[in-house]
XYZ file of C-alpha atoms in Angstrom:
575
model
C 22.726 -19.193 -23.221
C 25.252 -18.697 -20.558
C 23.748 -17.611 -17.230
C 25.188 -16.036 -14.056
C 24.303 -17.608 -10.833
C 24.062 -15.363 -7.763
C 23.834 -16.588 -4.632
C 22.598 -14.683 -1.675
C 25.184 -13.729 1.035
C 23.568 -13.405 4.644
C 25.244 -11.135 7.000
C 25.860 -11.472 10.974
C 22.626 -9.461 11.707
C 20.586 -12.057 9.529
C 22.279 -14.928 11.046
C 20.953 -13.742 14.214
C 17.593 -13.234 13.482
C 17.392 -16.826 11.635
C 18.491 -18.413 14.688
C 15.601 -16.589 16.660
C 13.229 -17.521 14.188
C 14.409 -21.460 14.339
C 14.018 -21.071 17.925
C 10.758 -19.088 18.827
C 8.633 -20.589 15.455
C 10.076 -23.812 15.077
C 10.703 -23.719 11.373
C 13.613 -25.279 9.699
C 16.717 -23.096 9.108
C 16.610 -22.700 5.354
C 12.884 -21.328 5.772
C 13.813 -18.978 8.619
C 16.572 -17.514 5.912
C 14.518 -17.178 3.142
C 12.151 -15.389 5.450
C 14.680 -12.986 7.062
C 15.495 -12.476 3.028
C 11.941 -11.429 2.422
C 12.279 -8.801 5.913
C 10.322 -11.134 7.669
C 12.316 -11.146 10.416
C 9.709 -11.024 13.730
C 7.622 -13.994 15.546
C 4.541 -11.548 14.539
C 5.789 -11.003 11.164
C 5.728 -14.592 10.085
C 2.306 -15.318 11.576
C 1.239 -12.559 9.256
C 3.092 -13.896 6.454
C 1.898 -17.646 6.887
C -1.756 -16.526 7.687
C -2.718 -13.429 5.589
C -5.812 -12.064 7.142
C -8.586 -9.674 6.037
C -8.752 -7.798 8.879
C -5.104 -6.525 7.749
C -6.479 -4.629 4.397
C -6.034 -0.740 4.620
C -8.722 1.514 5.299
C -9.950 2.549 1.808
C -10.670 5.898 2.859
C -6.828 6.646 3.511
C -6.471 6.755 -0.733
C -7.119 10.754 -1.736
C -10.425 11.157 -2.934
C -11.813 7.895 -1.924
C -14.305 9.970 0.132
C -15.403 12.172 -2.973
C -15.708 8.735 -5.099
C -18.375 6.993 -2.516
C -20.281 9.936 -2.679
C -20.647 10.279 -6.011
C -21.453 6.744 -6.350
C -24.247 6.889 -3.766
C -25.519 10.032 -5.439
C -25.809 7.995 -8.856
C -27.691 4.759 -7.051
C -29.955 7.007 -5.274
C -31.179 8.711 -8.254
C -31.290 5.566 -10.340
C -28.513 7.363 -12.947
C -26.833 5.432 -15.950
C -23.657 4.232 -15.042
C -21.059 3.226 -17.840
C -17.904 1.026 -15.677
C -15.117 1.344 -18.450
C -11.939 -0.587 -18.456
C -8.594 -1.940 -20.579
C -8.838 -4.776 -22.367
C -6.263 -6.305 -21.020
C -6.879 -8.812 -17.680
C -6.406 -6.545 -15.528
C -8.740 -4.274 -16.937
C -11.480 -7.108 -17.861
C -11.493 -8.296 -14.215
C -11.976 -4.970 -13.018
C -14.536 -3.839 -14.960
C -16.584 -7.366 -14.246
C -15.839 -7.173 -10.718
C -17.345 -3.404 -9.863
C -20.093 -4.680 -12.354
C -20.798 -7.713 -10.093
C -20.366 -5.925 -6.770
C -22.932 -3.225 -8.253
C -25.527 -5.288 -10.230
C -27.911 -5.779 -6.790
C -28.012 -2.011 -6.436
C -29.192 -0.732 -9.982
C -30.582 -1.770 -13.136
C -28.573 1.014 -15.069
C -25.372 -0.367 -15.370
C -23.319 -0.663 -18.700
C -20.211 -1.546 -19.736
C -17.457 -0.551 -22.402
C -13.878 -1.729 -23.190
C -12.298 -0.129 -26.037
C -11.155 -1.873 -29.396
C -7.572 -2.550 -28.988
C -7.681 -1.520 -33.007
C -9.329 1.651 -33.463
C -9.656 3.293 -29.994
C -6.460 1.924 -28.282
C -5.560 2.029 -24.946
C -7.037 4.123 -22.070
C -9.757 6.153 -22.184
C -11.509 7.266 -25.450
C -12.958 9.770 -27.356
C -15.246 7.547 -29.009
C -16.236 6.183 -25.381
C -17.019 9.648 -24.441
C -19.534 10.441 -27.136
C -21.600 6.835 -26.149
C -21.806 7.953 -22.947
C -23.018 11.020 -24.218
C -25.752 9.514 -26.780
C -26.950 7.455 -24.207
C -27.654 9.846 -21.558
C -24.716 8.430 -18.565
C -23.378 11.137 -16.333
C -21.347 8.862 -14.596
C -18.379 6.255 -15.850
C -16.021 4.567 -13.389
C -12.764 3.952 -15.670
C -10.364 1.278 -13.956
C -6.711 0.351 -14.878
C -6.223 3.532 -16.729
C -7.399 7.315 -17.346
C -4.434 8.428 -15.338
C -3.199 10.414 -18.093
C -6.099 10.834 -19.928
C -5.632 14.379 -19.356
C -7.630 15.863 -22.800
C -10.471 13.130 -22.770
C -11.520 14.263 -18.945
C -11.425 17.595 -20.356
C -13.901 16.800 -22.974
C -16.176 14.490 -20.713
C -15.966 17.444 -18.308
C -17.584 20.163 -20.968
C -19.996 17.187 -21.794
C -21.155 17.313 -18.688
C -20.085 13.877 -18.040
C -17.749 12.977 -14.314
C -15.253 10.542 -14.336
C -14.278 8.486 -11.212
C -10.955 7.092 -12.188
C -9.072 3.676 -10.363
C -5.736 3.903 -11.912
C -2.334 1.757 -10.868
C 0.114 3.540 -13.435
C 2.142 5.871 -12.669
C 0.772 9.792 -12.736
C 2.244 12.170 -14.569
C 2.931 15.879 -12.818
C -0.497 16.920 -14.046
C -3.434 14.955 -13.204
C -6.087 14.766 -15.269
C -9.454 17.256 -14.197
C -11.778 13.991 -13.210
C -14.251 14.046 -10.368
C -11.895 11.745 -8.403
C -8.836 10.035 -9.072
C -8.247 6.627 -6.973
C -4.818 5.899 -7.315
C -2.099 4.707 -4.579
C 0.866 6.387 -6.508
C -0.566 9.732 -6.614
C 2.399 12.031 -5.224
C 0.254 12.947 -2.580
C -1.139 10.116 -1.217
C -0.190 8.410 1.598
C -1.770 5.058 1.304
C 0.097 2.613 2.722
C 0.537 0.416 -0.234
C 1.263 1.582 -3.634
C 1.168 -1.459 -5.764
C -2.128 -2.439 -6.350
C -3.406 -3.831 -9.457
C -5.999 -2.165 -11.162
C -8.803 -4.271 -10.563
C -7.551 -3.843 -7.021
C -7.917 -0.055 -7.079
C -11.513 -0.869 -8.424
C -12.431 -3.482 -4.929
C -10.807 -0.765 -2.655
C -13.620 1.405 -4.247
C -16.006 -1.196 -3.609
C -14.855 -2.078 -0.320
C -15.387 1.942 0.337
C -18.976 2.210 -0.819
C -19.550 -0.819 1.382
C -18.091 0.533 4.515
C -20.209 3.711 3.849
C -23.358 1.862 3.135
C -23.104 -0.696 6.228
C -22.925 -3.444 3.830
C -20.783 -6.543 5.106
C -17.464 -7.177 3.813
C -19.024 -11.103 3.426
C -20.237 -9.547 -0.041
C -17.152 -8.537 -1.443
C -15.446 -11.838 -0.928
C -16.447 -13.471 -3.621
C -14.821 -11.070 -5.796
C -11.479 -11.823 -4.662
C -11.289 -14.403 -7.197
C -10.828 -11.316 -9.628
C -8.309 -9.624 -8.089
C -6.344 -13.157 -7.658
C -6.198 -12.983 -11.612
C -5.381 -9.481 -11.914
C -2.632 -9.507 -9.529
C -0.901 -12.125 -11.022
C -1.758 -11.743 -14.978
C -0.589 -7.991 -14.240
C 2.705 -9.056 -12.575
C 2.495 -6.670 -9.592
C 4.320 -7.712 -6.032
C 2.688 -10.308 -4.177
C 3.434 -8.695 -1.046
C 1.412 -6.265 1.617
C -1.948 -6.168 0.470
C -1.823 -7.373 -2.830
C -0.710 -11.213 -0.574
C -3.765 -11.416 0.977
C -6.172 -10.317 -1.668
C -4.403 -13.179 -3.801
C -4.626 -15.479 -1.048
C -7.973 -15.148 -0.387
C -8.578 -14.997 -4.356
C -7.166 -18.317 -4.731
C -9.051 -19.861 -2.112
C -12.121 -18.470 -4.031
C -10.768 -19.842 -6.949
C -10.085 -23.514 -5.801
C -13.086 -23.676 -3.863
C -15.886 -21.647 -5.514
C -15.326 -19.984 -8.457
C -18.454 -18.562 -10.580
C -19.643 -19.612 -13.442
C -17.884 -17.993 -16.109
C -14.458 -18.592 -14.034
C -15.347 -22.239 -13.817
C -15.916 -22.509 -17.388
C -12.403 -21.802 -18.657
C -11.231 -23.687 -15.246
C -12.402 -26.585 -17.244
C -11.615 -25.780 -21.088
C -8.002 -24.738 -19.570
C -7.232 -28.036 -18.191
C -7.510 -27.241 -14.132
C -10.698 -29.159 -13.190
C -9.958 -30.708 -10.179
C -6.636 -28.749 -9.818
C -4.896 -26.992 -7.087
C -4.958 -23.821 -9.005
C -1.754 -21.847 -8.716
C -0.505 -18.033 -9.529
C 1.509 -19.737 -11.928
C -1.498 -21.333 -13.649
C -3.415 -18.063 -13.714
C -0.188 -16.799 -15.449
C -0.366 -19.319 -17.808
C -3.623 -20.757 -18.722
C -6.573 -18.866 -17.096
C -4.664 -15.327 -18.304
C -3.911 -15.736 -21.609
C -7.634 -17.169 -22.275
C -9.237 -14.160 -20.993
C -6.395 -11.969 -22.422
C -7.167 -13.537 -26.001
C -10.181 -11.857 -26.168
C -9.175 -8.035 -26.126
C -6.332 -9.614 -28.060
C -8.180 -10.926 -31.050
C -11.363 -9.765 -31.180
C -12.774 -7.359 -28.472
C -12.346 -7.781 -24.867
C -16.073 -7.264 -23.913
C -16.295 -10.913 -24.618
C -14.485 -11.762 -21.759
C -16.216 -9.574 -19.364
C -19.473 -11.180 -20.987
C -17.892 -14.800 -19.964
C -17.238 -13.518 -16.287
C -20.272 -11.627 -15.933
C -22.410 -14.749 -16.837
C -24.620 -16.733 -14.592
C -25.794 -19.511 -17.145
C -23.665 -22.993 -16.808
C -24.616 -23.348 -20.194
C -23.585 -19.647 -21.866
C -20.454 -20.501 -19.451
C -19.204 -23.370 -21.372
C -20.220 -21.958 -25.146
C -18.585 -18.053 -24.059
C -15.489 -20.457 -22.655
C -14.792 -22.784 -25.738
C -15.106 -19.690 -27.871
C -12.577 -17.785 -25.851
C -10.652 -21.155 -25.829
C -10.434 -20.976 -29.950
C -9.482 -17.168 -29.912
C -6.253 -18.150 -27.641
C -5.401 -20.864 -29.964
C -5.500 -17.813 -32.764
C -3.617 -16.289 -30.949
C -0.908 -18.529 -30.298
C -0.628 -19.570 -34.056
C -0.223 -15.483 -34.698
C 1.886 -15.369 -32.138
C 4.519 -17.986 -33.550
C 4.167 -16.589 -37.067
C 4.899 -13.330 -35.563
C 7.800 -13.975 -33.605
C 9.377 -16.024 -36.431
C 9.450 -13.183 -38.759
C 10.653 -10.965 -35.588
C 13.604 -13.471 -35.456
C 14.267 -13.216 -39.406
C 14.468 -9.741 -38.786
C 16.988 -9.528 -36.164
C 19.034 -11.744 -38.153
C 19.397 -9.860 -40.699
C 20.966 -7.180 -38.540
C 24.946 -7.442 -39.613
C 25.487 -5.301 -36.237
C 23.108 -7.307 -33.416
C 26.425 -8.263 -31.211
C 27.085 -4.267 -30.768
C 23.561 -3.508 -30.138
C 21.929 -3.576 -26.398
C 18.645 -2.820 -27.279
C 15.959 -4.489 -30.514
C 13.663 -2.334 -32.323
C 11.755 -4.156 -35.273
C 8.846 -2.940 -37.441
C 6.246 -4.195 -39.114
C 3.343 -2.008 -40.368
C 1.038 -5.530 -40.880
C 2.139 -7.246 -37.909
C -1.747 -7.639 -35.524
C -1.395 -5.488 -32.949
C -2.981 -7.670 -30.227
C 0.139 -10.372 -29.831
C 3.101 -7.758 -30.085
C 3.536 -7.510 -26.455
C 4.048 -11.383 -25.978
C 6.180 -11.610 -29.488
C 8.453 -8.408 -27.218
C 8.448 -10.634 -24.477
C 9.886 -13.879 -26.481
C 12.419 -11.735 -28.098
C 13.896 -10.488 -24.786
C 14.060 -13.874 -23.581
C 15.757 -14.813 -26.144
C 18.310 -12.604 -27.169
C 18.318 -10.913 -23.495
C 18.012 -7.782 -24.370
C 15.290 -5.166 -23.952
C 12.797 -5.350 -26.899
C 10.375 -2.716 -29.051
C 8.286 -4.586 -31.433
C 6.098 -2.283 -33.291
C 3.186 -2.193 -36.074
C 0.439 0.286 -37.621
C -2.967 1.138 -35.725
C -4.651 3.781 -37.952
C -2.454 6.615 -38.705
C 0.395 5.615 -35.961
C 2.800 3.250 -35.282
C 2.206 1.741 -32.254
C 4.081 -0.922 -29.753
C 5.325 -3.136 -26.736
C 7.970 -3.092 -25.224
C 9.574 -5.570 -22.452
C 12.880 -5.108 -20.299
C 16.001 -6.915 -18.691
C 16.750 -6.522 -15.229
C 18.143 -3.287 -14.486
C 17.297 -1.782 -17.024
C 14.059 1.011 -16.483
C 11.776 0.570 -19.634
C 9.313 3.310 -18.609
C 12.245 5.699 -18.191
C 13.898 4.940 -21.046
C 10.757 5.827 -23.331
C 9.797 8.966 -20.765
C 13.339 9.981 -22.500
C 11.435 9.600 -25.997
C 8.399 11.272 -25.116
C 8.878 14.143 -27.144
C 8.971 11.888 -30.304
C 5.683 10.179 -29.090
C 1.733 10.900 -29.162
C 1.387 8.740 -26.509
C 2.956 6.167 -23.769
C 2.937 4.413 -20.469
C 3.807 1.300 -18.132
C 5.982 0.264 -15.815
C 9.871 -0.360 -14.892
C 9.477 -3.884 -17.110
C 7.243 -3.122 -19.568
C 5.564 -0.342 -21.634
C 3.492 0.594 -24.612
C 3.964 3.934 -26.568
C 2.597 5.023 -30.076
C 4.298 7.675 -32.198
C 4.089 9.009 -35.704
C 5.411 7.381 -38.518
C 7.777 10.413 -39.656
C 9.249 9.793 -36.222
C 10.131 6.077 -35.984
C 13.687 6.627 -37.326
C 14.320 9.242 -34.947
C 12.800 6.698 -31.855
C 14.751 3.774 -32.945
C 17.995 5.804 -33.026
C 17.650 7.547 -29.815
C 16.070 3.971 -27.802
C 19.183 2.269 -28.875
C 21.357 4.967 -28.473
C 20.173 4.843 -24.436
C 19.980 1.298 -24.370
C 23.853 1.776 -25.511
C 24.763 4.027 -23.140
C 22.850 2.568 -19.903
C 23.401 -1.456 -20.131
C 26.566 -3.026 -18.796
C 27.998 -6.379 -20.596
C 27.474 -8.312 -17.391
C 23.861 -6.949 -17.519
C 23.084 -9.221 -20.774
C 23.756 -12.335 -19.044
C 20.640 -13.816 -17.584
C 20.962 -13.843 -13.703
C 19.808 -16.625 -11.845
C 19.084 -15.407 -8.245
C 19.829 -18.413 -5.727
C 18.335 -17.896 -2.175
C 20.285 -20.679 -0.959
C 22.753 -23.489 -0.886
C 21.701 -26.516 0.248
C 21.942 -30.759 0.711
C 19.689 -33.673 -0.551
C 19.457 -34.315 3.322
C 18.060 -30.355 4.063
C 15.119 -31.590 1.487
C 12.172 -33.456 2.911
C 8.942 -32.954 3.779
C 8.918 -30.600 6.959
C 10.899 -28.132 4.287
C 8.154 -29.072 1.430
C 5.249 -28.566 4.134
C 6.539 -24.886 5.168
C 7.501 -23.775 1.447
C 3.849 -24.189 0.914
C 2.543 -22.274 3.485
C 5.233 -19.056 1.667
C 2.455 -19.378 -0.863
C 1.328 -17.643 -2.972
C 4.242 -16.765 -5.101
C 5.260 -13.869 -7.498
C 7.221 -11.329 -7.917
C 9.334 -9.751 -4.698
C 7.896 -13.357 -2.596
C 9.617 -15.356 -5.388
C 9.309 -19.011 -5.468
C 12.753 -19.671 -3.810
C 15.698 -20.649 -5.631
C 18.240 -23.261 -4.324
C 21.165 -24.550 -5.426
C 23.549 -27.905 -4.957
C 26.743 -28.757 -5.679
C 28.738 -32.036 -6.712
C 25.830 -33.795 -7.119
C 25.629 -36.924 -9.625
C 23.495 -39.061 -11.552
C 21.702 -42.273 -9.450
C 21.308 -44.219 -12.463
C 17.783 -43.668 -13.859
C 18.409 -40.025 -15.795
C 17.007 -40.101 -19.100
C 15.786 -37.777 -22.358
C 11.696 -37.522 -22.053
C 9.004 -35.516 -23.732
C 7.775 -36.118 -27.293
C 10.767 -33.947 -29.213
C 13.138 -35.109 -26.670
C 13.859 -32.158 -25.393
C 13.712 -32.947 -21.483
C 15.663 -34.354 -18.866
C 14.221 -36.431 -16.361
C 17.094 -36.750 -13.711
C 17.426 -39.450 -10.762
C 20.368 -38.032 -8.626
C 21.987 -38.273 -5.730
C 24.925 -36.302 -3.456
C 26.948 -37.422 -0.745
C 24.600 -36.269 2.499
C 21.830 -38.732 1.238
C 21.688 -42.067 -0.809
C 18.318 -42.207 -1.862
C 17.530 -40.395 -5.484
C 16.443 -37.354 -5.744
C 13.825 -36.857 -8.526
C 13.902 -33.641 -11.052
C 13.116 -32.844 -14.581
C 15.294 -30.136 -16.623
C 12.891 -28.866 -19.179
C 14.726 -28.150 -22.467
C 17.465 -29.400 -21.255
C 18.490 -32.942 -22.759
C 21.766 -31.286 -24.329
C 23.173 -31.943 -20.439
C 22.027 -35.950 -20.937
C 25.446 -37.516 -21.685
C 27.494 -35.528 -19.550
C 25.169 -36.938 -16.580
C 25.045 -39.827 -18.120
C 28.896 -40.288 -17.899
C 28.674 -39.800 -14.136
C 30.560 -36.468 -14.242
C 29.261 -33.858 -10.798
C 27.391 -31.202 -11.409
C 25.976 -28.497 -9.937
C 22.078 -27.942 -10.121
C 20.149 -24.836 -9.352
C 16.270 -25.096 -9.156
C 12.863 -25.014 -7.503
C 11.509 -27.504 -4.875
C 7.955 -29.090 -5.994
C 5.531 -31.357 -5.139
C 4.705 -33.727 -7.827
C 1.140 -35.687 -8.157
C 1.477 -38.517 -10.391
C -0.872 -41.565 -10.150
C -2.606 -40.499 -6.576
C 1.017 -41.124 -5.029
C 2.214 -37.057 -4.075
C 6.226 -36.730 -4.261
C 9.206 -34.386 -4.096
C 10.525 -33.449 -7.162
C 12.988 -30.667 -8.230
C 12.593 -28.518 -11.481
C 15.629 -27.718 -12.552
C 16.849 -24.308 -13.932
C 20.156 -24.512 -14.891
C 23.057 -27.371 -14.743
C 27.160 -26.470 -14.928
C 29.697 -28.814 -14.192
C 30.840 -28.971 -10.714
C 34.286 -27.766 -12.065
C 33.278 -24.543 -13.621
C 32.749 -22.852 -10.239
C-alpha cells in the first residue's frame, strides 16, 4: 500500500529554542528538535522529561470527589465491611482491579473480587454483579475502568442499598450516574490537571488518596506501578504528564522486581532476562493477560496477578499462555472470513467505512480482527457478532477520523456504546443493524477525504548516516518510554544505497536485511525492512533510495549495535 510521508517543518521560533537547548543542555541538535516538537522547549522542561520524578504526581485530592471516596473507604475498613473491587475484563480493567486488591489486602480480610463475563454480562457494570453483591451482604464495590455511564445499574445498587465508588477514564456523558463518588479526570467539572489517565490509574490515584489520608508512605504504593505500566500502554493512552512517570517508574518495577504472577508470564512470554519495553507490554505481556477475559473469563488473570505462589505462578501462566494461543488461531480464522467478506463487496473502492456481520463470530477477538481490517484496507472498521439477544461490536479508526463521534451520531439506533477517538464498542438490536450500517457508512462517506485513506507516515526528521551514532542512540534512550503523543521518533534519509551485504531473511522470506550506506559516511549502516523483500532487487541493482524508519539498538551475540528498522522504502526519484 502506497503511503504518504510527512515530514515535520520547524519554524524560526523552534529554530531558536533548539539552538538554546544545544547550547544550555548539551544535547545533539536532532534531539533538541524532536524535543522542541514534543513542547519541551525549557532547560527545566527537559530535566523533567529525561528524569520523571514522583514527587511531580498531582495531588489526588484535586479529582472531584476524591475526598468523599477516602472516606467512604476508611468507613468500610474501620467497620470490617465486605468490599467487592469490580473491574473490565479487559487489561486495563484486570490490572486495576488486582492492583486496589493488592494495595488493600493488609488492611482487611473482606475483600472480593468480580469481573464480568465478556458473554453474558458484557461490558461495564452489571445487573447480575449487583444482585451478588446483594446475596452476599457487600455495601461497598469500587468499580474501575468503567461505570461512567452506568447510569440505571447505580440506580438499582442505590435502592439496594448498595454505594458505588466509581474510577472511570471514559468519557462522561451529560448525566452522571447517582454513585457515592465518581473518580474521573474528564468529568466536566473537574479541574485535575491531567485528564488522560488509564483506568487502573484512576484506581492508584484512589489508593495514593487513602494513603495520604491514612499517613501511610508512598514506599507502599510503588510496587504497584508495575500495573499501571501495563495499563497505560495495553490501553493506548498518552505517555505524557503523569501517565510518563507512572510508566517509567512501572517499568523499572517491571525490569527489576516484578511479582510473582508478573514474572510468570515474563518468562512463558519470552522476556526473561529482557529489557522489557512498552512495546513488549503491547505485544506479549498484554495480549496474555488480555486472553483471559477474551476466551474464558478474565478473573483468571487477576487470579495470576494476585498470586504469591512461584509455583501457582508458573501453572496460572502456562494456562493463560494456551488461552492466547486460542486466541490467536480464532483470531486468524476470524479475520480470514472478515476478508472473504469484504471481497465480496462489488462496491468496496466507493466505500470509506467496513461494516461486516457475523452472528457466530466469538465475541472476545472482534476488536483485534477490527483492528487487522483497518490496517489493512485503511479504513475505519465495525466488525460485529451476537451476545444474547443483541448484536454487539468493535470498532477501530484511521487518523482523523473520530470513532466515538461517529457512533454518538448512531446512538439512537443503539442499547448501548462507548470509547474513545480510535476505538469503540457499541451493541444494538438486531432489527436495527441495517439501519446502523447505512447511516455509519453514510458518515464515514461524508466525513473522510481521499488523501485521508493513505496511510501517513509522520517523519520527525531528516537526517545523515554521519548524524547517527552513539551520543544520538544514548539520548534517544533516555526519551523513553515511548507511546502515543512521545512517539518513538521517525527519521528519514535520502539517496542512500546498498553497501553490498542486503539480502532476503526470515523463514518465508519475507524480510530485508539491508547493509547501506550514503555519501556523509562510508561505513554500513545496518537495518532490517520487515515484510519488505519485494524492495530486494531494486537495492540489489544499486538504484538510491530513500528510507524512513526508527533508530534501535540491536543485541545479538553479547556484542550491542545500531541498527535501523525500516518503515517504508521509495526510490530516491519519486520525491
Amino acid at each position: 500500500m502506497t503511503k504518504r510521508w510527512h515530514i515535520q517543518v520547524h519554524t524560526e521560533e523552534e529554530h531558536q529554542l533548539c539552538e538554546k537547548l544545544v547550547e544550555e543542555m548539551r544535547l545533539s541538535a536532532v534531539v533538541a528538535r524532536l524535543l522542541v516538537k514534543r513542547r519541551i522547549a525549557s532547560s527545566d522542561g527537559v530535566k523533567k522529561f529525561f528524569r520523571p520524578n514522583l514527587n511531580d504526581l498531582h495531588d489526588p485530592f484535586l479529582m472531584p470527589d476524591m475526598d468523599k471516596a477516602v472516606k467512604r473507604l476508611n468507613k468500610a475498613l474501620g467497620n470490617n465491611e465486605k468490599i467487592l473491587i469490580y473491574g473490565d475484563y479487559d487489561v486495563d480493567g484486570t490490572s486495576a482491579v488486582s492492583l486496589v486488591y493488592r494495595f488493600l489486602r493488609p488492611f482487611s480480610t473482606m475483600l472480593d473480587y468480580y469481573i464480568p463475563d465478556r458473554y453474558d454480562e458484557g461490558y461495564g457494570v452489571s445487573f447480575r454483579s449487583i444482585d451478588y453483591a446483594e446475596r452476599n451482604g457487600i455495601r461497598l464495590v469500587i468499580a474501575l475502568d468503567c461505570g461512567i455511564k452506568a447510569i440505571d445499574k447505580i440506580k438499582y445498587a442505590n435502592q439496594k442499598g448498595i454505594d458505588f465508588i466509581i474510577c472511570d477514564h471514559h468519557m462522561p456523558d451529560n448525566e452522571l450516574p447517582e454513585a457515592l463518588a465518581v473518580l474521573d479526570a474528564k468529568r466536566t467539572d473537574s479541574h485535575y490537571p491531567y485528564e488522560h489517565l488509564s483506568g487502573c490509574g484512576v484506581g492508584f490515584k484512589f489508593m495514593q488518596a487513602f494513603a495520604m489520608s491514612n499517613d501511610i508512605s508512598f514506599t507502599n504504593l510503588e510496587c504497584l506501578l508495575e500495573l499501571t505500566a501495563i495499563s497505560i500502554a495495553s490501553d493506548i493512552v498518552p505517555i505524557t504528564g503523569e501517565n510518563r512517570i507512572l510508566a517509567y517508574y512501572g517499568l523499572k518495577q517491571l525490569n527489576h522486581s516484578p511479582s510473582i504472577g508478573l514474572q510468570g508470564i515474563i518468562n512463558t512470554s519470552g522476556l526473561a532476562g529482557k529489557d522489557i519495553t512498552i512495546s513488549d507490554i503491547v505485544f506479549k505481556i498484554g495480549p496474555r493477560i488480555n486472553a483471559s477475559g477474551r476466551m474464558l473469563n478474565g478473573r483468571e488473570a487477576v487470579d495470576l496477578l494476585l498470586v504469591r505462589d512461584e509455583k501457582a505462578a508458573r501453572e496460572k501462566s502456562e494456562n493463560i499462555d494456551l488461552r492466547n494461543d486460542e486466541r490467536r488461531e480464532m483470531d486468524r480464522k476470524i479475520t480470514d472470513e472478515a476478508n472473504a467478506i469484504i471481497d465480496e463487496m462489488t462496491d468496496m473502492e466507493d466505500r470509506k467505512g467496513i461494516v461486516v456481520y457475523n452472528p457466530d463470530w466469538h465475541k472476545g477477538v472482534i476488536g483485534i480482527v477490527a483492528s487487522r481490517l483497518t490496517e489493512k484496507y485503511y479504513r475505519p472498521a465495525v466488525v460485529l457478532t451476537k451476545s444474547g439477544e443483541l448484536v454487539t461490536g468493535s470498532a477501530r479508526s484511521i487518523a482523523g477520523f473520530d470513532m466515538y463521534k461517529a457512533i454518538e451520531n448512531c446512538r439512537d439506533l443503539l442499547e448501548n456504546f462507548g470509547g474513545h477517538t480510535y476505538a469503540a464498542g457499541l451493541s444494538l438490536r438486531e432489527e436495527n443493524l441495517e439501519a446502523f450500517i447505512e447511516r455509519f457508512t453514510r458518515i464515514a462517506l461524508e466525513e473522510i477525504t481521499d488523501e485521508q485513506m493513505l496511510p501517513q507516515i509522520d517523519i520527525d526528521e531528516v537526517i545523515a548516516f554521519k548524524d547517527i551514532n552513539q551520543q544520538l542512540m544514548n539520548e534517544l534512550k533516555r526519551m523513553n518510554p515511548f507511546g502515543p503523543e512521545n512517539d518513538k521518533p521517525v527519521f528519514c534519509s535520502y539517496n542512500v544505497r546498498d553497501a553490498g551485504g542486503s539480502r532476503i531473511v526470515g523463514k518465508d522470506g519475507t524480510h530485508l536485511k539491508l547493509e547501506l550506506i550514503d555519501d556523509t559516511a562510508r561505513t554500513p549502516m545496518n537495518a532490517i525492512a520487515f515484510g519488505m523483500s519485494e524492495h530486494e532487487r531494486y537495492v540489489k541493482e544499486g538504484h538510491p533510495v530513500d528510507i524512513c524508519y526508527n533508530i534501535e539498538e540491536n543485541v545479538y551475540g553479547g556484542t550491542t549495535s545500531i541498527q535501523l528498522t525500516i518503515k517504508d522504502i521509495r526510490p530516491s526519484n519519486s520525491r
